[in-house]
């Protein structure tokens, strides 16, 4: 039986791929961050993202390029991609919100909802479920929420100050913005022409109860690829998952 919200699920997405990736040097000396390969897979981060989006029903993607845009554009032009991809390049820095607005204007169906993801996120969970969650809450924007693992070991203590246990890399008790989004058509007009939407549009929507948070299901894979250590950890985790 078809889900009642199936017709409202996005079939288009924006991938924000313009970051400098300075913390990933030397990998990003000659390529933008989304073009860094996850060791052992032979595929750059953006390749994994586009495959995931296609599996989740997306047919059209706008990739917003910046740093070393031509390297990314060349790969996209020659890769065997499972969906249709358009690239846009900001002629001047517009900030995160302005860049998102500029990219959204190039979506094929501006009157329909859309997904967005940061170009350094490597994850797998049901975007269809997230889209249904967004629709059920009548939200203008929905953020995926992750509980990242703390990179240090933690200790548990009892009421007397005795250590009772050591926990290696526990999940954070706080949920964070996981860098994956569902947006209603009206959202693009709310974005700043330039500047950061996370300091303007998101707080405004939160105050009016139009911003929803979708917890990524427990056990689903999520990692932001920010440093060389993240690449190594991602390769280990993928090997453990048998992918």
GROMACS .gro file of C-alpha atoms in nm:
model
  243
    1UNK     CA    1   0.000   0.000   0.000
    2UNK     CA    2   0.134   0.346  -0.091
    3UNK     CA    3   0.210   0.575   0.202
    4UNK     CA    4  -0.037   0.871   0.211
    5UNK     CA    5   0.255   1.118   0.209
    6UNK     CA    6   0.446   0.951  -0.077
    7UNK     CA    7   0.345   1.216  -0.331
    8UNK     CA    8   0.484   1.491  -0.104
    9UNK     CA    9   0.834   1.343  -0.078
   10UNK     CA   10   1.107   1.544  -0.253
   11UNK     CA   11   1.259   1.418  -0.578
   12UNK     CA   12   1.520   1.697  -0.593
   13UNK     CA   13   1.811   1.800  -0.374
   14UNK     CA   14   2.092   2.052  -0.324
   15UNK     CA   15   2.441   1.938  -0.224
   16UNK     CA   16   2.655   2.216  -0.072
   17UNK     CA   17   3.004   2.135  -0.196
   18UNK     CA   18   3.187   2.468  -0.185
   19UNK     CA   19   3.387   2.445   0.140
   20UNK     CA   20   3.766   2.490   0.160
   21UNK     CA   21   3.823   2.174   0.364
   22UNK     CA   22   4.134   2.327   0.526
   23UNK     CA   23   4.131   2.073   0.812
   24UNK     CA   24   4.155   1.789   0.559
   25UNK     CA   25   4.484   1.905   0.404
   26UNK     CA   26   4.684   1.770   0.223
   27UNK     CA   27   4.386   1.578   0.076
   28UNK     CA   28   4.216   1.905  -0.021
   29UNK     CA   29   4.523   2.074  -0.173
   30UNK     CA   30   4.418   1.963  -0.522
   31UNK     CA   31   4.047   1.884  -0.481
   32UNK     CA   32   3.741   2.014  -0.295
   33UNK     CA   33   3.637   1.834   0.021
   34UNK     CA   34   3.349   1.631  -0.137
   35UNK     CA   35   3.598   1.491  -0.391
   36UNK     CA   36   3.813   1.328  -0.120
   37UNK     CA   37   3.788   0.950  -0.151
   38UNK     CA   38   3.685   0.740   0.145
   39UNK     CA   39   3.975   0.491   0.169
   40UNK     CA   40   3.900   0.145   0.035
   41UNK     CA   41   3.587   0.249  -0.158
   42UNK     CA   42   3.740   0.409  -0.468
   43UNK     CA   43   3.458   0.665  -0.457
   44UNK     CA   44   3.463   1.028  -0.338
   45UNK     CA   45   3.228   1.143  -0.063
   46UNK     CA   46   2.995   1.307  -0.315
   47UNK     CA   47   2.969   0.982  -0.512
   48UNK     CA   48   2.838   0.804  -0.202
   49UNK     CA   49   2.595   1.092  -0.141
   50UNK     CA   50   2.453   1.089  -0.496
   51UNK     CA   51   2.401   0.711  -0.483
   52UNK     CA   52   2.219   0.746  -0.151
   53UNK     CA   53   1.998   1.029  -0.281
   54UNK     CA   54   1.909   0.824  -0.591
   55UNK     CA   55   1.817   0.524  -0.374
   56UNK     CA   56   1.586   0.755  -0.175
   57UNK     CA   57   1.389   0.863  -0.483
   58UNK     CA   58   1.581   1.176  -0.589
   59UNK     CA   59   1.606   1.231  -0.966
   60UNK     CA   60   1.760   1.583  -0.986
   61UNK     CA   61   2.048   1.735  -0.786
   62UNK     CA   62   2.201   2.083  -0.789
   63UNK     CA   63   2.563   2.079  -0.666
   64UNK     CA   64   2.683   2.414  -0.534
   65UNK     CA   65   3.058   2.435  -0.603
   66UNK     CA   66   3.323   2.675  -0.477
   67UNK     CA   67   3.681   2.579  -0.388
   68UNK     CA   68   3.843   2.404  -0.691
   69UNK     CA   69   3.502   2.382  -0.860
   70UNK     CA   70   3.652   2.264  -1.190
   71UNK     CA   71   3.784   1.941  -1.031
   72UNK     CA   72   3.435   1.853  -0.905
   73UNK     CA   73   3.268   1.955  -1.233
   74UNK     CA   74   3.510   1.740  -1.434
   75UNK     CA   75   3.439   1.433  -1.218
   76UNK     CA   76   3.062   1.487  -1.237
   77UNK     CA   77   3.084   1.522  -1.617
   78UNK     CA   78   3.261   1.187  -1.659
   79UNK     CA   79   3.112   0.976  -1.376
   80UNK     CA   80   2.830   0.729  -1.436
   81UNK     CA   81   2.569   0.896  -1.215
   82UNK     CA   82   2.231   0.751  -1.112
   83UNK     CA   83   2.051   1.088  -1.140
   84UNK     CA   84   2.062   1.421  -1.323
   85UNK     CA   85   2.317   1.672  -1.184
   86UNK     CA   86   2.350   2.047  -1.246
   87UNK     CA   87   2.638   2.249  -1.099
   88UNK     CA   88   2.632   2.613  -0.992
   89UNK     CA   89   2.927   2.828  -0.884
   90UNK     CA   90   2.895   3.140  -0.670
   91UNK     CA   91   3.072   3.426  -0.847
   92UNK     CA   92   3.120   3.593  -0.507
   93UNK     CA   93   3.093   3.447  -0.155
   94UNK     CA   94   2.728   3.461  -0.047
   95UNK     CA   95   2.761   3.287   0.291
   96UNK     CA   96   2.591   2.961   0.378
   97UNK     CA   97   2.236   3.096   0.358
   98UNK     CA   98   2.294   3.298   0.042
   99UNK     CA   99   2.467   3.002  -0.123
  100UNK     CA  100   2.175   2.774  -0.037
  101UNK     CA  101   1.927   3.026  -0.179
  102UNK     CA  102   2.132   3.065  -0.500
  103UNK     CA  103   2.152   2.687  -0.549
  104UNK     CA  104   1.779   2.638  -0.474
  105UNK     CA  105   1.689   2.883  -0.753
  106UNK     CA  106   1.838   2.631  -0.998
  107UNK     CA  107   1.622   2.337  -0.886
  108UNK     CA  108   1.398   2.209  -1.168
  109UNK     CA  109   1.080   2.239  -0.959
  110UNK     CA  110   1.092   2.544  -0.733
  111UNK     CA  111   0.728   2.488  -0.631
  112UNK     CA  112   0.808   2.145  -0.483
  113UNK     CA  113   0.988   2.040  -0.159
  114UNK     CA  114   1.360   1.956  -0.166
  115UNK     CA  115   1.636   1.792   0.032
  116UNK     CA  116   1.973   1.951   0.105
  117UNK     CA  117   2.293   1.806   0.245
  118UNK     CA  118   2.636   1.939   0.332
  119UNK     CA  119   2.903   1.801   0.099
  120UNK     CA  120   3.110   1.644   0.378
  121UNK     CA  121   2.839   1.423   0.533
  122UNK     CA  122   2.853   1.047   0.480
  123UNK     CA  123   2.537   0.884   0.607
  124UNK     CA  124   2.270   0.625   0.534
  125UNK     CA  125   1.916   0.645   0.669
  126UNK     CA  126   1.566   0.670   0.522
  127UNK     CA  127   1.512   1.013   0.368
  128UNK     CA  128   1.159   0.899   0.284
  129UNK     CA  129   1.087   0.859   0.657
  130UNK     CA  130   1.237   1.202   0.722
  131UNK     CA  131   1.019   1.357   0.448
  132UNK     CA  132   0.706   1.198   0.600
  133UNK     CA  133   0.807   1.328   0.945
  134UNK     CA  134   0.845   1.678   0.791
  135UNK     CA  135   0.499   1.660   0.629
  136UNK     CA  136   0.327   1.525   0.942
  137UNK     CA  137   0.457   1.819   1.147
  138UNK     CA  138   0.363   2.074   0.880
  139UNK     CA  139   0.718   2.211   0.909
  140UNK     CA  140   0.882   2.461   0.675
  141UNK     CA  141   1.223   2.306   0.744
  142UNK     CA  142   1.335   1.981   0.908
  143UNK     CA  143   1.689   1.907   1.027
  144UNK     CA  144   1.827   1.558   1.070
  145UNK     CA  145   1.969   1.521   1.423
  146UNK     CA  146   2.266   1.300   1.511
  147UNK     CA  147   2.429   1.197   1.838
  148UNK     CA  148   2.799   1.189   1.742
  149UNK     CA  149   3.041   0.976   1.939
  150UNK     CA  150   3.264   1.175   2.173
  151UNK     CA  151   3.624   1.119   2.060
  152UNK     CA  152   3.748   1.056   2.417
  153UNK     CA  153   3.683   0.787   2.671
  154UNK     CA  154   3.436   0.882   2.944
  155UNK     CA  155   3.410   0.779   3.308
  156UNK     CA  156   3.111   0.704   3.528
  157UNK     CA  157   3.127   0.785   3.897
  158UNK     CA  158   2.905   0.702   4.192
  159UNK     CA  159   2.769   0.947   4.450
  160UNK     CA  160   3.089   0.921   4.655
  161UNK     CA  161   3.328   1.011   4.374
  162UNK     CA  162   3.446   0.655   4.306
  163UNK     CA  163   3.493   0.566   3.939
  164UNK     CA  164   3.263   0.277   3.856
  165UNK     CA  165   3.316   0.235   3.481
  166UNK     CA  166   3.506   0.346   3.171
  167UNK     CA  167   3.316   0.397   2.845
  168UNK     CA  168   3.510   0.419   2.518
  169UNK     CA  169   3.379   0.692   2.278
  170UNK     CA  170   3.023   0.721   2.418
  171UNK     CA  171   2.748   0.890   2.212
  172UNK     CA  172   2.691   1.254   2.301
  173UNK     CA  173   2.394   1.326   2.528
  174UNK     CA  174   2.316   1.622   2.297
  175UNK     CA  175   2.169   1.598   1.949
  176UNK     CA  176   2.342   1.804   1.681
  177UNK     CA  177   2.247   1.934   1.337
  178UNK     CA  178   2.351   1.641   1.113
  179UNK     CA  179   2.377   1.849   0.794
  180UNK     CA  180   2.083   1.686   0.611
  181UNK     CA  181   1.757   1.875   0.556
  182UNK     CA  182   1.404   1.867   0.413
  183UNK     CA  183   1.268   2.203   0.299
  184UNK     CA  184   0.919   2.308   0.190
  185UNK     CA  185   0.895   2.523  -0.125
  186UNK     CA  186   0.839   2.842   0.081
  187UNK     CA  187   1.175   2.802   0.257
  188UNK     CA  188   1.394   2.935  -0.029
  189UNK     CA  189   1.227   3.280  -0.012
  190UNK     CA  190   1.305   3.297   0.362
  191UNK     CA  191   1.679   3.257   0.308
  192UNK     CA  192   1.905   3.564   0.316
  193UNK     CA  193   2.049   3.691  -0.014
  194UNK     CA  194   2.383   3.665   0.163
  195UNK     CA  195   2.480   3.558   0.512
  196UNK     CA  196   2.415   3.262   0.741
  197UNK     CA  197   2.064   3.113   0.759
  198UNK     CA  198   2.155   2.927   1.079
  199UNK     CA  199   2.167   3.263   1.258
  200UNK     CA  200   1.862   3.417   1.087
  201UNK     CA  201   1.613   3.187   0.913
  202UNK     CA  202   1.642   2.884   1.145
  203UNK     CA  203   1.595   3.077   1.474
  204UNK     CA  204   1.298   3.263   1.320
  205UNK     CA  205   1.135   2.932   1.217
  206UNK     CA  206   1.209   2.778   1.558
  207UNK     CA  207   1.033   3.065   1.738
  208UNK     CA  208   0.723   3.015   1.520
  209UNK     CA  209   0.733   2.634   1.570
  210UNK     CA  210   0.792   2.568   1.200
  211UNK     CA  211   1.131   2.399   1.239
  212UNK     CA  212   1.135   2.023   1.308
  213UNK     CA  213   1.415   1.788   1.416
  214UNK     CA  214   1.424   1.431   1.285
  215UNK     CA  215   1.644   1.202   1.499
  216UNK     CA  216   1.853   0.975   1.276
  217UNK     CA  217   1.746   0.622   1.376
  218UNK     CA  218   1.968   0.441   1.624
  219UNK     CA  219   2.217   0.219   1.443
  220UNK     CA  220   2.205   0.422   1.118
  221UNK     CA  221   2.545   0.529   0.986
  222UNK     CA  222   2.643   0.898   1.015
  223UNK     CA  223   2.978   1.074   1.003
  224UNK     CA  224   3.095   1.424   0.913
  225UNK     CA  225   3.425   1.399   0.722
  226UNK     CA  226   3.615   1.692   0.865
  227UNK     CA  227   3.967   1.568   0.935
  228UNK     CA  228   4.209   1.297   0.816
  229UNK     CA  229   4.114   1.096   1.126
  230UNK     CA  230   3.747   1.101   1.015
  231UNK     CA  231   3.852   0.946   0.682
  232UNK     CA  232   4.038   0.667   0.860
  233UNK     CA  233   3.748   0.604   1.098
  234UNK     CA  234   3.496   0.603   0.810
  235UNK     CA  235   3.703   0.343   0.623
  236UNK     CA  236   3.717   0.123   0.937
  237UNK     CA  237   3.343   0.158   0.999
  238UNK     CA  238   3.254   0.082   0.638
  239UNK     CA  239   3.473  -0.229   0.645
  240UNK     CA  240   3.292  -0.341   0.962
  241UNK     CA  241   2.957  -0.284   0.790
  242UNK     CA  242   3.074  -0.491   0.495
  243UNK     CA  243   3.027  -0.209   0.244
   0.00000   0.00000   0.00000
